[in-house]
Amino acid sequence: MKKIGITCRQENYPAGEAFPMKLVGVPSTYIEAIRSAGACPVLIPLGTSEQEVSELFAIIDGLIITGGSDIDPAYYDMPQHRGIGEIDVERDAFDFMVLELALEKKMPLLGICRGCQLFNVFLGGTLYQNLGPAETPLLHFQKSVRSSVSHHVVATPNTYLFEFFGKQTEFGVNSFHHQAIDVLGKNLRATLLAPDGIVEGIELESMEQFAVGIQFHPEMFIGHAQYAYMENMFAYFIQKTEEFPKEM
């Protein structure tokens, strides 16, 4: 059985000042998505050392970098703008360390939402810190249920993300982000675009390494038959871990 690493987030545990602690984990939808694809999820807790991550990489076959808080704009040499959300400096440092190791070992990689943005920033790209009317008329943080379509995206043919979603040139996605890719990072190309031109998916220009990022949340559609292409995406990712084995 293939094993897929999943990065974690942290939140303050509401136990009162006398018992300060944090919860570390992921929304259950990520775990359900990997299990539904026939693989075993392996959580990589925030705070895991670089040596420990390297040891975990010896047993996993692919990596998902999950969604969450905003990335500190200092990583792309920008001051914080009005409207930026919560920043977790510990998580930023941890996720960048994990991502760097993954790319070094050519670990099959999927970045989701924040994970997509992190991938772009790591390779020298920048972000819109808070999408507004000046950037787009389209609402990118939907108010409807998470397993519903907010808008459509257009895929570039003959790319990994085109294959990822059943070779559809256009399909519906959900949307829960107020930040987005502005300047693309080095050696990346945008292969999914929203109707307003906002980047919804990226991948390395070289197809010799499997590393992609998507701005939406396919894991939230698990179990919804009308959006089978979202669930099938995870099976496709597992397949790619066989085609692109990591370097030891």
Coordinates of N, CA and C in Angstrom, one line a residue:
M1 N 0.8 -1.2 0.0 CA 0.0 0.0 0.0 C 0.9 1.3 0.0
K2 N 0.6 2.2 -0.9 CA 1.3 3.4 -0.9 C 1.0 4.3 0.3
K3 N 2.0 5.0 0.8 CA 1.9 5.9 1.9 C 2.1 7.3 1.5
I4 N 1.2 8.2 1.9 CA 1.2 9.6 1.5 C 1.4 10.5 2.7
G5 N 2.4 11.3 2.7 CA 2.6 12.2 3.8 C 1.7 13.4 3.7
I6 N 1.2 13.9 4.8 CA 0.3 15.1 4.8 C 0.8 16.1 5.9
T7 N 1.1 17.3 5.5 CA 1.6 18.3 6.5 C 0.4 18.7 7.4
C8 N 0.7 19.1 8.6 CA -0.3 19.5 9.6 C -0.3 21.0 9.9
R9 N -1.4 21.4 10.5 CA -1.5 22.8 11.0 C -1.5 22.7 12.5
Q10 N -1.5 23.9 13.2 CA -1.6 23.9 14.6 C -2.6 25.0 15.0
E11 N -3.4 24.7 16.1 CA -4.4 25.7 16.6 C -4.3 25.6 18.1
N12 N -4.6 26.8 18.7 CA -4.6 26.8 20.2 C -5.7 26.0 20.7
Y13 N -5.4 25.2 21.7 CA -6.4 24.3 22.4 C -7.1 25.1 23.5
P14 N -8.5 25.2 23.4 CA -9.2 26.0 24.4 C -9.3 25.4 25.8
A15 N -8.1 25.3 26.4 CA -8.1 24.7 27.8 C -7.9 25.7 28.9
G16 N -7.8 27.0 28.5 CA -7.6 28.0 29.5 C -6.1 28.3 29.7
E17 N -5.8 29.4 30.3 CA -4.5 29.9 30.5 C -3.7 28.9 31.4
A18 N -4.3 28.2 32.3 CA -3.6 27.3 33.2 C -3.0 26.1 32.5
F19 N -3.6 25.8 31.3 CA -3.1 24.6 30.6 C -2.9 24.9 29.1
P20 N -1.9 25.8 28.8 CA -1.7 26.2 27.4 C -1.2 25.1 26.6
M21 N -1.8 24.8 25.5 CA -1.3 23.8 24.6 C -1.9 24.0 23.2
K22 N -1.4 23.3 22.2 CA -1.9 23.4 20.9 C -2.3 22.1 20.3
L23 N -3.3 22.1 19.4 CA -3.7 20.9 18.7 C -3.0 20.9 17.4
V24 N -2.4 19.8 17.0 CA -1.7 19.7 15.7 C -2.4 18.6 14.9
G25 N -2.8 18.9 13.7 CA -3.5 17.9 12.9 C -3.9 18.4 11.5
V26 N -4.9 17.7 10.9 CA -5.4 18.2 9.6 C -6.9 17.9 9.6
P27 N -7.7 18.6 8.8 CA -9.1 18.3 8.6 C -9.2 16.9 8.1
S28 N -10.2 16.2 8.6 CA -10.4 14.7 8.3 C -10.6 14.5 6.8
T29 N -11.0 15.5 6.1 CA -11.2 15.3 4.6 C -10.0 14.9 3.9
Y30 N -8.8 15.4 4.3 CA -7.5 15.0 3.7 C -7.3 13.5 3.9
I31 N -7.5 13.0 5.1 CA -7.3 11.6 5.4 C -8.3 10.7 4.6
E32 N -9.6 11.2 4.6 CA -10.6 10.4 3.9 C -10.2 10.3 2.4
A33 N -9.7 11.4 1.8 CA -9.4 11.5 0.4 C -8.3 10.5 0.1
I34 N -7.3 10.4 0.9 CA -6.2 9.5 0.6 C -6.6 8.0 0.8
R35 N -7.4 7.8 1.9 CA -7.9 6.4 2.1 C -8.8 6.0 0.9
S36 N -9.7 6.9 0.4 CA -10.6 6.6 -0.7 C -9.8 6.2 -1.9
A37 N -8.6 6.7 -2.0 CA -7.7 6.4 -3.2 C -6.9 5.1 -3.0
G38 N -7.1 4.5 -1.9 CA -6.4 3.2 -1.6 C -5.0 3.3 -1.1
A39 N -4.7 4.5 -0.5 CA -3.4 4.7 0.1 C -3.5 4.9 1.6
C40 N -2.4 5.0 2.3 CA -2.4 5.2 3.7 C -1.9 6.6 4.0
P41 N -2.7 7.4 4.7 CA -2.2 8.7 5.1 C -1.2 8.7 6.3
V42 N -0.1 9.5 6.2 CA 0.9 9.6 7.2 C 1.0 11.0 7.6
L43 N 0.6 11.4 8.8 CA 0.6 12.8 9.2 C 2.1 13.2 9.6
I44 N 2.5 14.4 9.1 CA 3.8 14.9 9.5 C 3.6 16.1 10.4
P45 N 3.7 15.9 11.7 CA 3.3 17.0 12.6 C 4.2 18.2 12.6
L46 N 3.7 19.3 12.7 CA 4.4 20.6 12.9 C 5.4 20.4 14.0
G47 N 6.6 20.8 13.8 CA 7.7 20.7 14.8 C 8.6 19.5 14.6
T48 N 8.2 18.6 13.7 CA 9.1 17.5 13.3 C 10.4 18.1 12.8
S49 N 11.5 17.5 13.3 CA 12.9 18.0 12.9 C 13.2 17.6 11.5
E50 N 14.2 18.3 10.9 CA 14.6 18.0 9.6 C 15.1 16.6 9.4
Q51 N 15.8 16.1 10.5 CA 16.2 14.7 10.4 C 15.1 13.7 10.5
E52 N 14.1 14.0 11.3 CA 12.9 13.2 11.4 C 12.1 13.2 10.1
V53 N 12.0 14.4 9.5 CA 11.3 14.4 8.2 C 12.0 13.6 7.1
S54 N 13.3 13.7 7.1 CA 14.1 12.8 6.2 C 13.9 11.4 6.4
E55 N 13.7 11.0 7.7 CA 13.5 9.6 8.0 C 12.0 9.2 7.5
L56 N 11.1 10.1 7.7 CA 9.7 9.8 7.3 C 9.7 9.7 5.7
F57 N 10.5 10.5 5.1 CA 10.5 10.5 3.6 C 11.0 9.1 3.1
A58 N 11.7 8.4 3.9 CA 12.2 7.1 3.5 C 11.0 6.1 3.4
I59 N 9.9 6.4 4.1 CA 8.8 5.4 4.1 C 7.6 5.9 3.3
I60 N 7.5 7.2 3.0 CA 6.3 7.6 2.2 C 6.6 7.7 0.7
D61 N 5.6 7.7 -0.1 CA 5.7 7.7 -1.5 C 5.4 9.0 -2.2
G62 N 4.7 9.8 -1.5 CA 4.2 11.1 -2.0 C 3.9 12.1 -0.9
L63 N 3.7 13.3 -1.2 CA 3.5 14.4 -0.2 C 2.4 15.3 -0.6
I64 N 1.5 15.6 0.4 CA 0.5 16.7 0.2 C 0.8 17.8 1.2
I65 N 1.0 19.0 0.7 CA 1.1 20.2 1.6 C -0.2 20.8 1.6
T66 N -0.8 20.9 2.8 CA -2.2 21.3 3.0 C -2.5 22.8 3.1
G67 N -3.8 23.1 3.1 CA -4.2 24.5 3.2 C -4.0 25.0 4.7
G68 N -4.4 26.3 4.8 CA -4.3 26.9 6.2 C -4.1 28.4 6.1
S69 N -3.2 28.9 7.1 CA -3.0 30.3 7.3 C -2.3 31.0 6.1
D70 N -2.2 32.3 6.1 CA -1.5 33.1 5.1 C 0.0 32.9 5.3
I71 N 0.8 33.0 4.2 CA 2.2 33.0 4.3 C 2.8 34.4 4.6
D72 N 3.7 34.5 5.4 CA 4.4 35.7 5.8 C 4.9 36.3 4.5
P73 N 4.5 37.6 4.1 CA 5.0 38.2 2.8 C 6.5 38.5 2.9
A74 N 7.1 38.4 4.0 CA 8.5 38.6 4.1 C 9.3 37.6 3.2
Y75 N 8.6 36.4 3.0 CA 9.2 35.4 2.2 C 9.3 35.8 0.8
Y76 N 8.5 36.7 0.3 CA 8.6 37.2 -1.0 C 8.9 38.7 -1.1
D77 N 9.6 39.2 0.0 CA 10.1 40.5 0.1 C 9.1 41.6 -0.1
M78 N 7.9 41.4 0.6 CA 6.9 42.4 0.6 C 6.5 42.7 2.0
P79 N 6.0 44.0 2.3 CA 5.5 44.3 3.7 C 4.1 43.7 3.7
Q80 N 3.6 43.6 5.0 CA 2.2 43.1 5.1 C 1.2 44.2 4.7
H81 N 0.2 43.8 3.9 CA -0.8 44.8 3.4 C -2.1 44.6 4.2
R82 N -2.9 45.6 4.2 CA -4.2 45.6 4.9 C -5.0 44.4 4.3
G83 N -5.6 43.7 5.2 CA -6.4 42.6 4.7 C -5.8 41.2 4.8
I84 N -4.5 41.2 5.1 CA -3.8 39.9 5.3 C -4.3 39.2 6.5
G85 N -4.4 37.9 6.4 CA -5.0 37.1 7.5 C -4.0 36.7 8.5
E86 N -4.3 35.6 9.3 CA -3.5 35.1 10.3 C -2.2 34.5 9.7
I87 N -1.1 34.7 10.3 CA 0.2 34.2 9.9 C 0.7 33.3 11.0
D88 N 1.2 32.1 10.7 CA 1.8 31.2 11.6 C 3.3 31.1 11.2
V89 N 4.2 31.8 11.9 CA 5.6 31.8 11.5 C 6.3 30.4 11.7
E90 N 5.8 29.7 12.7 CA 6.4 28.3 12.9 C 6.0 27.4 11.7
R91 N 4.7 27.5 11.3 CA 4.3 26.7 10.2 C 5.0 27.1 8.9
D92 N 5.1 28.4 8.7 CA 5.8 28.8 7.5 C 7.2 28.2 7.4
A93 N 8.0 28.3 8.5 CA 9.4 27.7 8.5 C 9.3 26.2 8.3
F94 N 8.4 25.6 8.9 CA 8.3 24.1 8.8 C 7.9 23.7 7.4
D95 N 6.9 24.3 6.9 CA 6.4 23.9 5.5 C 7.5 24.1 4.5
F96 N 8.2 25.2 4.6 CA 9.3 25.5 3.6 C 10.4 24.5 3.7
M97 N 10.7 24.1 4.9 CA 11.7 23.0 5.1 C 11.3 21.7 4.5
V98 N 10.0 21.3 4.7 CA 9.5 20.1 4.2 C 9.5 20.1 2.7
L99 N 9.0 21.3 2.1 CA 9.0 21.4 0.7 C 10.3 21.3 0.0
E100 N 11.3 22.0 0.6 CA 12.7 21.9 0.1 C 13.2 20.5 0.0
L101 N 13.0 19.7 1.1 CA 13.4 18.3 1.1 C 12.7 17.5 0.1
A102 N 11.4 17.8 -0.1 CA 10.6 17.0 -1.1 C 11.1 17.3 -2.5
L103 N 11.4 18.5 -2.8 CA 11.9 18.8 -4.1 C 13.3 18.3 -4.4
E104 N 14.1 18.3 -3.3 CA 15.5 17.7 -3.5 C 15.4 16.2 -3.8
K105 N 14.5 15.5 -3.1 CA 14.4 14.1 -3.3 C 13.4 13.7 -4.4
K106 N 12.9 14.7 -5.1 CA 12.0 14.5 -6.2 C 10.8 13.7 -5.8
M107 N 10.3 14.0 -4.6 CA 9.1 13.4 -4.0 C 7.9 13.8 -4.8
P108 N 7.0 12.9 -5.3 CA 5.8 13.4 -5.9 C 5.0 14.3 -5.0
L109 N 4.6 15.5 -5.5 CA 4.1 16.5 -4.6 C 2.8 17.1 -5.1
L110 N 1.9 17.3 -4.1 CA 0.6 18.0 -4.4 C 0.4 19.1 -3.4
G111 N 0.4 20.3 -3.8 CA 0.1 21.4 -2.9 C -1.3 21.9 -3.0
I112 N -2.0 22.0 -1.9 CA -3.5 22.4 -2.0 C -3.7 23.7 -1.3
C113 N -4.2 24.7 -2.0 CA -4.5 26.0 -1.5 C -3.3 26.7 -1.0
R114 N -3.1 26.8 0.3 CA -1.9 27.4 0.9 C -0.6 26.6 0.3
G115 N -0.8 25.3 0.2 CA 0.3 24.5 -0.3 C 0.7 24.9 -1.7
C116 N -0.2 25.3 -2.5 CA 0.0 25.8 -3.9 C 0.8 27.1 -3.8
Q117 N 0.3 28.0 -3.0 CA 0.9 29.3 -2.8 C 2.4 29.2 -2.3
L118 N 2.6 28.2 -1.3 CA 3.9 28.0 -0.8 C 4.9 27.5 -1.8
F119 N 4.4 26.6 -2.7 CA 5.2 26.1 -3.8 C 5.7 27.3 -4.7
N120 N 4.7 28.2 -5.0 CA 5.1 29.3 -5.8 C 6.1 30.3 -5.2
V121 N 5.8 30.6 -3.9 CA 6.7 31.5 -3.2 C 8.1 30.9 -3.0
F122 N 8.2 29.6 -2.7 CA 9.5 28.9 -2.6 C 10.4 29.1 -3.8
L123 N 9.7 29.1 -5.0 CA 10.5 29.2 -6.2 C 10.6 30.6 -6.7
G124 N 10.4 31.6 -5.8 CA 10.6 33.0 -6.1 C 9.4 33.8 -6.6
G125 N 8.2 33.2 -6.5 CA 7.0 33.9 -6.9 C 6.5 34.8 -5.8
T126 N 5.4 35.5 -6.1 CA 4.7 36.4 -5.2 C 3.2 36.1 -5.1
L127 N 2.6 36.8 -4.1 CA 1.1 36.5 -4.0 C 0.4 37.9 -3.9
Y128 N -0.9 37.8 -4.3 CA -1.8 38.9 -4.0 C -2.2 38.6 -2.5
Q129 N -2.0 39.6 -1.6 CA -2.2 39.4 -0.2 C -3.7 39.4 0.2
N130 N -4.5 40.0 -0.6 CA -5.9 40.1 -0.3 C -6.7 40.5 -1.5
L131 N -7.3 39.5 -2.2 CA -8.0 39.7 -3.4 C -9.2 40.6 -3.2
G132 N -9.3 41.6 -4.0 CA -10.4 42.6 -3.9 C -10.9 43.0 -5.2
P133 N -11.8 44.0 -5.3 CA -12.4 44.4 -6.6 C -11.3 45.0 -7.5
A134 N -10.2 45.4 -7.0 CA -9.1 45.9 -7.9 C -8.4 44.8 -8.6
E135 N -8.4 43.6 -8.1 CA -7.8 42.5 -8.7 C -8.8 41.6 -9.5
T136 N -10.0 41.5 -9.0 CA -11.0 40.6 -9.7 C -12.4 40.9 -9.2
P137 N -13.4 40.8 -10.1 CA -14.8 40.9 -9.8 C -15.4 39.6 -9.2
L138 N -14.6 38.5 -9.4 CA -15.1 37.2 -9.0 C -14.8 37.0 -7.5
L139 N -15.8 36.4 -6.8 CA -15.7 36.1 -5.4 C -14.9 34.8 -5.3
H140 N -13.7 34.8 -4.6 CA -12.9 33.6 -4.5 C -13.0 33.0 -3.1
F141 N -13.9 33.5 -2.2 CA -14.1 32.9 -1.0 C -15.6 32.7 -0.8
Q142 N -16.1 31.5 -1.3 CA -17.5 31.3 -1.4 C -18.2 31.2 0.0
K143 N -19.5 31.5 0.0 CA -20.3 31.4 1.2 C -21.2 30.1 1.2
S144 N -21.2 29.4 0.1 CA -22.0 28.2 0.0 C -21.2 27.0 0.7
V145 N -21.9 25.9 0.7 CA -21.3 24.7 1.4 C -20.0 24.3 0.6
R146 N -19.1 23.7 1.4 CA -17.7 23.4 0.9 C -17.7 22.5 -0.3
S147 N -18.7 21.6 -0.4 CA -18.8 20.6 -1.5 C -19.6 21.1 -2.6
S148 N -19.6 22.4 -2.9 CA -20.3 23.0 -4.0 C -19.4 23.8 -4.9
V149 N -19.8 23.9 -6.2 CA -18.9 24.7 -7.1 C -19.1 26.1 -7.0
S150 N -18.0 26.9 -7.0 CA -18.0 28.3 -6.9 C -17.9 29.0 -8.3
H151 N -16.9 28.4 -9.0 CA -16.7 28.9 -10.4 C -16.0 27.8 -11.2
H152 N -15.7 28.0 -12.4 CA -15.1 27.1 -13.3 C -13.6 27.5 -13.5
V153 N -12.8 26.5 -13.9 CA -11.4 26.8 -14.3 C -11.2 26.2 -15.7
V154 N -10.2 26.7 -16.4 CA -9.9 26.2 -17.7 C -8.5 25.6 -17.6
A155 N -8.3 24.4 -18.1 CA -7.1 23.6 -18.0 C -6.3 23.7 -19.4
T156 N -5.0 23.8 -19.3 CA -4.1 23.7 -20.4 C -4.0 22.3 -20.9
P157 N -4.3 21.9 -22.1 CA -4.2 20.5 -22.6 C -2.8 20.0 -22.5
N158 N -2.7 18.7 -22.3 CA -1.4 18.0 -22.3 C -0.5 18.4 -21.2
T159 N -1.1 18.7 -20.0 CA -0.4 19.0 -18.8 C -0.8 18.0 -17.7
Y160 N -0.1 17.9 -16.7 CA -0.5 17.0 -15.6 C -1.8 17.4 -15.0
L161 N -2.1 18.6 -14.8 CA -3.4 19.0 -14.2 C -4.6 18.8 -15.2
F162 N -4.3 18.8 -16.4 CA -5.3 18.5 -17.4 C -5.6 17.0 -17.3
E163 N -4.6 16.1 -17.1 CA -4.9 14.7 -16.9 C -5.5 14.4 -15.5
F164 N -5.0 15.2 -14.5 CA -5.5 15.1 -13.1 C -7.0 15.0 -13.0
F165 N -7.7 15.9 -13.8 CA -9.1 16.0 -13.7 C -9.8 15.5 -14.9
G166 N -9.4 14.3 -15.4 CA -10.1 13.6 -16.4 C -10.0 14.2 -17.8
K167 N -8.9 14.9 -18.1 CA -8.7 15.5 -19.4 C -9.9 16.5 -19.8
Q168 N -10.4 17.1 -18.8 CA -11.5 18.1 -19.1 C -10.8 19.5 -19.3
T169 N -11.2 20.2 -20.3 CA -10.6 21.5 -20.6 C -11.3 22.6 -19.6
E170 N -12.5 22.2 -19.1 CA -13.1 23.2 -18.2 C -13.9 22.4 -17.2
F171 N -13.8 22.7 -15.9 CA -14.6 22.0 -14.9 C -14.8 22.9 -13.7
G172 N -15.7 22.6 -12.8 CA -16.1 23.4 -11.7 C -15.2 23.1 -10.4
V173 N -15.0 24.1 -9.7 CA -14.2 24.0 -8.4 C -14.8 24.8 -7.3
N174 N -14.5 24.4 -6.1 CA -14.9 25.3 -5.0 C -13.8 26.4 -4.7
S175 N -14.0 27.3 -3.8 CA -13.1 28.4 -3.7 C -13.1 29.0 -2.3
F176 N -12.0 28.8 -1.6 CA -11.9 29.3 -0.2 C -10.6 30.0 0.1
H177 N -10.2 31.0 -0.8 CA -9.0 31.7 -0.6 C -9.2 33.2 -0.8
H178 N -8.5 34.0 0.0 CA -8.5 35.4 -0.3 C -7.1 35.9 -0.8
Q179 N -6.2 35.0 -0.9 CA -4.9 35.3 -1.5 C -4.8 34.4 -2.8
A180 N -3.8 34.8 -3.6 CA -3.6 34.1 -4.9 C -2.3 34.4 -5.4
I181 N -1.9 33.6 -6.4 CA -0.6 33.8 -7.0 C -0.6 35.0 -7.9
D182 N 0.4 35.9 -7.7 CA 0.6 37.1 -8.6 C 1.7 36.8 -9.6
V183 N 2.9 36.9 -9.2 CA 4.0 36.6 -10.1 C 4.4 35.1 -10.0
L184 N 4.5 34.4 -11.1 CA 4.8 33.0 -11.0 C 6.3 32.8 -10.6
G185 N 6.5 31.7 -9.8 CA 7.9 31.4 -9.4 C 8.7 30.8 -10.6
K186 N 10.0 30.7 -10.4 CA 10.9 30.2 -11.5 C 10.6 28.8 -11.8
N187 N 10.6 28.5 -13.1 CA 10.4 27.1 -13.6 C 9.0 26.6 -13.4
L188 N 8.0 27.5 -13.1 CA 6.6 27.1 -13.0 C 5.8 27.6 -14.2
R189 N 4.7 26.9 -14.4 CA 3.8 27.4 -15.4 C 2.4 27.3 -14.9
A190 N 1.5 28.2 -15.2 CA 0.1 28.2 -14.8 C -0.7 27.3 -15.8
T191 N -1.3 26.2 -15.3 CA -2.0 25.3 -16.2 C -3.5 25.2 -15.9
L192 N -4.0 25.9 -14.8 CA -5.4 26.1 -14.5 C -5.6 27.6 -14.3
L193 N -6.6 28.1 -14.9 CA -7.0 29.6 -14.8 C -8.5 29.7 -14.5
A194 N -8.8 30.6 -13.6 CA -10.2 31.0 -13.3 C -10.6 32.0 -14.5
P195 N -11.9 32.2 -14.6 CA -12.4 33.1 -15.7 C -11.8 34.5 -15.6
D196 N -11.4 34.9 -14.4 CA -10.9 36.3 -14.2 C -9.4 36.3 -14.4
G197 N -8.8 35.2 -14.8 CA -7.3 35.1 -15.0 C -6.5 34.7 -13.8
I198 N -7.2 34.6 -12.6 CA -6.4 34.2 -11.4 C -5.9 32.8 -11.6
V199 N -4.7 32.5 -11.2 CA -4.1 31.2 -11.3 C -4.7 30.2 -10.3
E200 N -5.2 29.1 -10.8 CA -5.8 28.1 -10.0 C -5.0 26.8 -9.9
G201 N -4.0 26.7 -10.8 CA -3.2 25.5 -10.7 C -1.8 25.8 -11.4
I202 N -0.8 25.1 -10.8 CA 0.6 25.3 -11.3 C 1.3 24.0 -11.3
E203 N 2.3 23.9 -12.2 CA 3.2 22.7 -12.2 C 4.6 23.1 -12.7
L204 N 5.5 22.3 -12.5 CA 6.9 22.6 -13.0 C 6.9 22.5 -14.5
E205 N 7.7 23.4 -15.1 CA 7.7 23.4 -16.6 C 8.3 22.1 -17.1
S206 N 9.3 21.6 -16.4 CA 9.8 20.3 -16.7 C 8.9 19.2 -16.2
M207 N 8.5 18.3 -17.1 CA 7.6 17.2 -16.7 C 8.3 16.0 -16.2
E208 N 9.6 16.2 -15.9 CA 10.5 15.0 -15.5 C 10.3 14.8 -14.0
Q209 N 9.7 15.8 -13.3 CA 9.4 15.7 -11.8 C 7.9 16.0 -11.6
F210 N 7.2 15.2 -10.8 CA 5.8 15.4 -10.6 C 5.6 16.3 -9.4
A211 N 5.3 17.5 -9.6 CA 5.1 18.5 -8.6 C 4.1 19.5 -9.1
V212 N 2.9 19.5 -8.4 CA 1.8 20.4 -8.9 C 1.2 21.1 -7.7
G213 N 0.5 22.2 -7.9 CA -0.3 22.9 -6.9 C -1.6 23.3 -7.4
I214 N -2.7 23.2 -6.6 CA -4.0 23.6 -7.0 C -4.6 24.6 -5.9
Q215 N -5.3 25.6 -6.3 CA -5.8 26.6 -5.4 C -7.1 26.2 -4.6
F216 N -7.8 25.2 -5.1 CA -9.1 24.8 -4.6 C -8.9 23.6 -3.7
H217 N -10.0 23.0 -3.2 CA -10.0 21.9 -2.2 C -10.8 20.7 -2.7
P218 N -10.2 19.8 -3.5 CA -10.9 18.6 -4.0 C -11.2 17.6 -2.9
E219 N -10.5 17.7 -1.8 CA -10.8 16.7 -0.7 C -12.1 16.9 -0.1
M220 N -12.7 18.1 -0.3 CA -14.0 18.4 0.3 C -15.2 17.8 -0.5
F221 N -14.8 17.2 -1.7 CA -15.9 16.6 -2.5 C -16.0 15.1 -2.4
I222 N -15.2 14.5 -1.5 CA -15.2 13.1 -1.4 C -16.5 12.6 -1.0
G223 N -17.0 11.6 -1.8 CA -18.4 11.0 -1.5 C -19.5 11.7 -2.2
H224 N -19.2 12.7 -3.1 CA -20.2 13.3 -3.8 C -20.1 12.9 -5.3
A225 N -21.0 12.0 -5.7 CA -20.8 11.3 -7.0 C -20.8 12.2 -8.2
Q226 N -21.5 13.4 -8.1 CA -21.6 14.3 -9.2 C -20.2 15.0 -9.4
Y227 N -19.4 14.9 -8.5 CA -18.0 15.5 -8.6 C -17.0 14.4 -8.5
A228 N -17.2 13.3 -9.2 CA -16.3 12.2 -9.2 C -14.9 12.5 -9.7
Y229 N -14.8 13.5 -10.5 CA -13.5 13.9 -11.0 C -12.6 14.4 -9.9
M230 N -13.2 15.0 -8.9 CA -12.4 15.5 -7.7 C -11.8 14.3 -6.9
E231 N -12.6 13.3 -6.7 CA -12.2 12.1 -6.0 C -11.2 11.3 -6.8
N232 N -11.4 11.2 -8.1 CA -10.5 10.5 -9.0 C -9.1 11.1 -9.0
M233 N -9.1 12.4 -8.8 CA -7.8 13.1 -8.8 C -6.8 12.5 -7.8
F234 N -7.3 12.1 -6.6 CA -6.4 11.5 -5.6 C -5.9 10.1 -6.1
A235 N -6.7 9.3 -6.7 CA -6.3 8.1 -7.3 C -5.2 8.3 -8.3
Y236 N -5.3 9.4 -9.1 CA -4.4 9.7 -10.1 C -3.0 10.1 -9.5
F237 N -3.1 10.9 -8.4 CA -1.9 11.2 -7.6 C -1.2 10.0 -7.1
I238 N -1.9 9.0 -6.6 CA -1.3 7.8 -6.1 C -0.6 7.1 -7.3
Q239 N -1.3 7.1 -8.4 CA -0.7 6.5 -9.6 C 0.6 7.1 -10.0
K240 N 0.7 8.4 -9.9 CA 1.9 9.2 -10.2 C 3.1 8.8 -9.2
T241 N 2.7 8.4 -8.0 CA 3.8 8.1 -7.1 C 4.5 6.8 -7.6
E242 N 3.8 6.0 -8.4 CA 4.4 4.8 -8.9 C 5.3 5.1 -10.2
E243 N 4.8 6.1 -11.0 CA 5.5 6.5 -12.2 C 6.7 7.3 -11.9
F244 N 6.7 8.1 -10.8 CA 7.8 9.0 -10.4 C 8.3 8.7 -9.0
P245 N 9.0 7.5 -8.9 CA 9.5 7.2 -7.5 C 10.5 8.2 -7.0
K246 N 10.4 8.5 -5.7 CA 11.3 9.5 -5.1 C 12.8 9.0 -5.2
E247 N 13.7 9.9 -5.0 CA 15.1 9.6 -5.0 C 15.5 9.3 -3.5
M248 N 16.2 8.2 -3.3 CA 16.6 7.8 -2.0 C 17.9 8.5 -1.6

